[in-house]
Coordinates of C-alpha atoms in Angstrom, one line a residue:
M231 CA 99.7 85.8 93.8
A232 CA 98.3 86.2 90.4
S233 CA 99.9 84.3 87.5
D234 CA 102.5 85.8 85.3
V235 CA 100.5 85.6 82.1
P236 CA 100.9 89.0 80.3
L237 CA 97.8 91.1 80.0
P238 CA 96.2 91.2 76.5
F239 CA 96.0 94.6 75.0
H240 CA 94.5 96.3 71.9
K241 CA 96.8 98.6 70.0
L242 CA 94.8 101.7 68.8
G243 CA 95.9 104.7 66.9
R244 CA 99.2 105.5 65.2
G245 CA 100.5 108.6 66.9
N246 CA 104.1 109.2 68.1
R247 CA 103.2 109.4 71.8
I248 CA 102.4 106.3 73.8
L249 CA 99.3 106.0 76.0
L250 CA 98.6 103.1 78.4
A251 CA 94.9 102.9 79.0
F252 CA 92.9 101.0 81.6
H253 CA 89.2 100.4 81.3
G254 CA 86.3 100.3 83.8
I255 CA 84.5 97.3 85.3
G256 CA 82.6 95.0 83.0
Q257 CA 84.4 96.5 79.9
D258 CA 87.4 95.7 77.7
G259 CA 90.2 97.9 76.5
A260 CA 89.1 98.2 72.9
S261 CA 85.5 99.2 73.4
C262 CA 86.2 101.5 76.3
F263 CA 88.9 103.5 74.5
R264 CA 87.5 103.5 71.0
P265 CA 86.6 107.2 71.5
F266 CA 90.3 107.9 72.3
E267 CA 91.3 106.3 69.1
K268 CA 88.8 108.4 67.1
M269 CA 89.8 111.7 68.7
L270 CA 93.4 111.1 69.6
G271 CA 94.6 108.4 67.3
E272 CA 96.8 110.8 65.3
R273 CA 98.6 111.9 68.5
Y274 CA 98.8 108.6 70.4
T275 CA 99.5 105.0 69.9
I276 CA 97.2 103.6 72.6
Y277 CA 97.7 100.3 74.4
A278 CA 94.3 99.6 75.8
F279 CA 94.6 96.6 78.2
D280 CA 92.1 94.0 79.0
L281 CA 92.3 94.0 82.8
Y282 CA 92.1 90.8 84.8
F283 CA 88.8 88.9 84.6
H284 CA 87.8 91.1 81.6
G285 CA 87.8 90.7 77.9
L286 CA 90.5 88.4 76.7
S287 CA 91.9 88.2 80.2
W288 CA 88.8 86.5 81.6
G289 CA 89.9 83.5 83.7
S290 CA 93.6 83.9 83.0
Q291 CA 94.5 85.3 86.5
S292 CA 94.0 84.2 90.1
G293 CA 94.9 85.6 93.4
V294 CA 95.2 89.2 94.7
V295 CA 96.9 91.7 92.4
T296 CA 99.5 93.4 94.5
K297 CA 101.3 96.6 93.6
Q298 CA 104.6 94.8 93.4
F299 CA 103.1 92.2 90.9
W300 CA 101.5 95.0 88.9
V301 CA 104.8 97.0 88.6
E302 CA 106.6 93.8 87.4
Q303 CA 103.9 93.2 84.8
V304 CA 104.1 96.8 83.4
R305 CA 107.9 96.7 83.5
H306 CA 107.9 93.5 81.4
F307 CA 105.5 95.1 79.0
L308 CA 107.5 98.3 78.6
E309 CA 110.7 96.2 77.9
T310 CA 109.0 94.0 75.4
E311 CA 107.4 96.9 73.5
K312 CA 110.6 99.0 73.9
I313 CA 108.7 101.9 75.4
D314 CA 110.6 104.6 77.4
S315 CA 108.2 107.4 78.2
F316 CA 104.4 107.3 78.1
D317 CA 101.1 108.8 79.3
I318 CA 98.4 107.1 81.2
A319 CA 94.6 107.0 81.1
G320 CA 92.3 105.2 83.6
F321 CA 88.5 105.1 83.7
S322 CA 86.5 104.1 86.8
M323 CA 88.0 100.8 88.0
G324 CA 90.9 101.4 85.7
G325 CA 91.8 104.3 87.9
R326 CA 93.4 101.9 90.4
F327 CA 95.7 100.5 87.7
A328 CA 96.5 104.0 86.4
L329 CA 97.4 105.2 89.9
A330 CA 99.5 102.0 90.5
T331 CA 101.3 102.6 87.2
L332 CA 102.0 106.2 88.0
E333 CA 103.3 105.3 91.4
G334 CA 105.7 102.7 90.0
F335 CA 106.9 104.7 86.9
S336 CA 106.4 108.4 87.7
E337 CA 109.9 109.2 86.3
R338 CA 108.8 107.9 82.9
V339 CA 105.3 109.4 82.8
N340 CA 104.3 112.8 81.2
D341 CA 100.5 113.2 81.5
V342 CA 97.9 111.2 83.4
F343 CA 94.2 111.4 82.5
L344 CA 92.0 110.0 85.4
I345 CA 88.3 109.7 84.4
A346 CA 85.9 109.2 87.3
P347 CA 88.8 107.1 88.8
D348 CA 88.4 104.5 91.4
G349 CA 91.2 104.4 94.0
V350 CA 91.4 108.0 95.1
S351 CA 89.1 107.2 98.0
E352 CA 87.3 104.0 99.1
H353 CA 83.6 103.6 99.7
P354 CA 83.0 102.0 103.2
L355 CA 80.9 99.3 101.4
Y356 CA 83.8 98.3 99.3
S357 CA 86.1 98.1 102.3
L358 CA 83.6 95.9 104.1
A359 CA 82.9 93.6 101.2
S360 CA 86.5 93.1 100.1
R361 CA 88.8 93.3 103.2
F362 CA 87.2 91.1 105.8
A363 CA 86.9 87.3 105.2
P364 CA 83.4 86.9 106.7
A365 CA 82.1 89.8 104.6
R366 CA 83.7 88.5 101.5
G367 CA 81.9 85.2 102.1
L368 CA 78.6 87.1 102.4
F369 CA 79.5 89.1 99.2
R370 CA 80.2 85.9 97.3
W371 CA 76.9 84.4 98.5
S372 CA 74.9 87.4 97.5
M373 CA 76.4 87.4 94.0
K374 CA 75.5 83.7 93.6
R375 CA 72.0 84.3 95.0
P376 CA 71.1 87.8 93.9
D377 CA 67.3 87.8 94.6
A378 CA 67.7 89.0 98.1
F379 CA 70.2 91.6 97.1
F380 CA 67.8 93.0 94.4
K381 CA 64.9 93.0 96.8
V382 CA 66.8 95.1 99.4
A383 CA 68.0 97.4 96.6
D384 CA 64.5 97.8 95.4
V385 CA 63.2 98.8 98.9
L386 CA 66.1 101.3 99.3
Q387 CA 65.4 102.8 95.9
K388 CA 61.6 103.2 96.6
A389 CA 62.4 104.7 100.0
G390 CA 64.6 107.3 98.3
L391 CA 67.8 106.0 99.9
V392 CA 69.3 104.9 96.6
N393 CA 69.3 107.1 93.5
A394 CA 67.1 105.8 90.6
S395 CA 69.9 106.0 88.0
L396 CA 72.3 104.2 90.3
Y397 CA 69.7 101.5 90.9
R398 CA 69.2 101.0 87.2
F399 CA 73.0 100.9 86.7
T400 CA 73.3 98.2 89.4
Q401 CA 70.6 96.1 87.7
Q402 CA 72.5 96.3 84.4
V403 CA 75.9 95.3 85.8
L404 CA 74.5 92.5 87.9
N405 CA 71.9 91.0 85.6
T406 CA 73.8 87.8 84.7
P407 CA 75.9 85.3 86.7
E408 CA 78.9 86.2 84.5
K409 CA 78.6 89.9 85.3
R410 CA 78.2 89.2 89.0
Q411 CA 81.3 87.0 89.0
T412 CA 83.2 89.8 87.3
I413 CA 82.1 92.3 90.0
Y414 CA 83.1 89.9 92.8
N415 CA 86.5 89.0 91.2
S416 CA 87.3 92.7 90.6
W417 CA 86.3 93.9 94.1
V418 CA 88.1 91.1 95.9
H419 CA 91.3 90.6 93.8
F420 CA 92.1 94.3 93.3
R421 CA 91.7 95.3 96.9
D422 CA 95.5 95.7 97.5
L423 CA 95.7 98.6 95.0
R424 CA 95.4 101.4 97.6
F425 CA 97.1 104.7 97.6
D426 CA 98.4 107.5 99.8
I427 CA 97.2 110.3 97.4
S428 CA 99.2 113.1 99.0
A429 CA 102.4 111.1 98.7
L430 CA 101.6 109.9 95.2
Y431 CA 100.9 113.5 94.1
Q432 CA 104.2 114.7 95.6
K433 CA 106.0 112.0 93.7
A434 CA 104.3 113.0 90.5
S435 CA 105.1 116.7 91.1
I436 CA 108.8 116.0 91.6
N437 CA 108.8 114.2 88.2
N438 CA 106.8 117.0 86.5
V439 CA 103.8 114.8 85.8
S440 CA 100.6 116.6 84.9
I441 CA 97.5 115.0 86.3
Y442 CA 94.1 115.8 84.7
L443 CA 91.1 114.7 86.7
F444 CA 87.7 114.3 84.9
V445 CA 84.4 113.9 86.8
G446 CA 80.8 113.9 85.6
Q447 CA 78.3 116.4 86.9
F448 CA 75.6 113.8 86.7
D449 CA 77.6 110.8 87.6
K450 CA 75.8 108.9 90.4
L451 CA 78.4 106.0 90.5
L452 CA 81.4 108.1 91.3
K453 CA 80.4 111.5 92.6
P454 CA 82.9 114.4 92.5
T455 CA 83.2 114.3 96.3
A456 CA 84.9 110.9 96.0
V457 CA 87.9 112.4 94.3
R458 CA 88.1 115.6 96.3
R459 CA 91.3 114.5 98.0
L460 CA 93.1 114.7 94.6
A461 CA 91.1 117.6 93.2
D462 CA 92.3 119.8 96.0
L463 CA 96.0 119.0 95.2
I464 CA 96.1 119.5 91.4
P465 CA 96.0 122.9 89.6
K466 CA 92.4 124.1 89.3
N467 CA 92.5 124.1 85.5
Q468 CA 93.4 120.3 85.5
Y469 CA 90.2 119.4 87.4
I470 CA 87.5 119.2 84.8
Q471 CA 83.8 118.7 85.5
L472 CA 81.9 117.5 82.4
K473 CA 78.1 117.7 81.9
S474 CA 77.9 113.9 81.8
G475 CA 76.9 110.7 83.5
H476 CA 79.3 107.9 84.2
T477 CA 79.0 106.0 80.9
Q478 CA 79.6 108.9 78.6
L479 CA 82.7 110.3 80.4
V480 CA 85.4 108.6 78.3
E481 CA 84.0 110.0 75.1
Q482 CA 83.6 113.5 76.5
A483 CA 87.1 113.4 78.1
A484 CA 88.6 112.4 74.8
S485 CA 87.0 115.5 73.2
W486 CA 88.4 117.7 76.0
I487 CA 91.9 116.2 75.6
F488 CA 91.7 116.7 71.9
A489 CA 91.0 120.4 72.4
L490 CA 93.8 120.6 75.0
F491 CA 96.4 119.4 72.5
K492 CA 94.9 121.0 69.4

């Protein structure tokens, strides 16, 4: 069980509405959601969290983050900050935390903005590396000794089995021991945040929650097919394909949301 140390957060904007925001892997809340502050800071007060093993939270948590634990963390935060109703935004890895928050507090949520979200489906490689003890051991070993990993990735890229942009992204996020440890911690410790998307959508619908799903047309890290399960459930005008890769999606989504509420 993770410790009960509250998550650090960055308070951005000064709007009347509240937005809880969860960043992607290798990021922190402030840098990830600065575009939201710029575009939406008059509408929202944004609580951009530093998720476990990231930003100011680095090293402050241990153990698997369960849904029950997460709900208690959010409940404590809402009580402390005296927040009744709120919106949610989640980018990439933060999608798991956005979905877990929606599942736990759907009766208090108005709008949800999921930006290339993790957690709608699960890649077989993630399942293998995080859910089985022997594979976790191999995963840990490869993160500590990455030369073999990079050699295999290089062969796959040259053979055309791995997209060149995804290969470059992998090199960037795994090029230091600290980054590799972050990847390992995130994959392993967040593995219990799994969702029945149909049941979750039904729960959201009963509570009149609007879910907006953003994907990047040129995103090689999370392709639109990875979120098809949710895209098929929500209204078509709430499924937005942006002409963007993965790293520019938050900024482009902020512009789209600004136009939505203008």
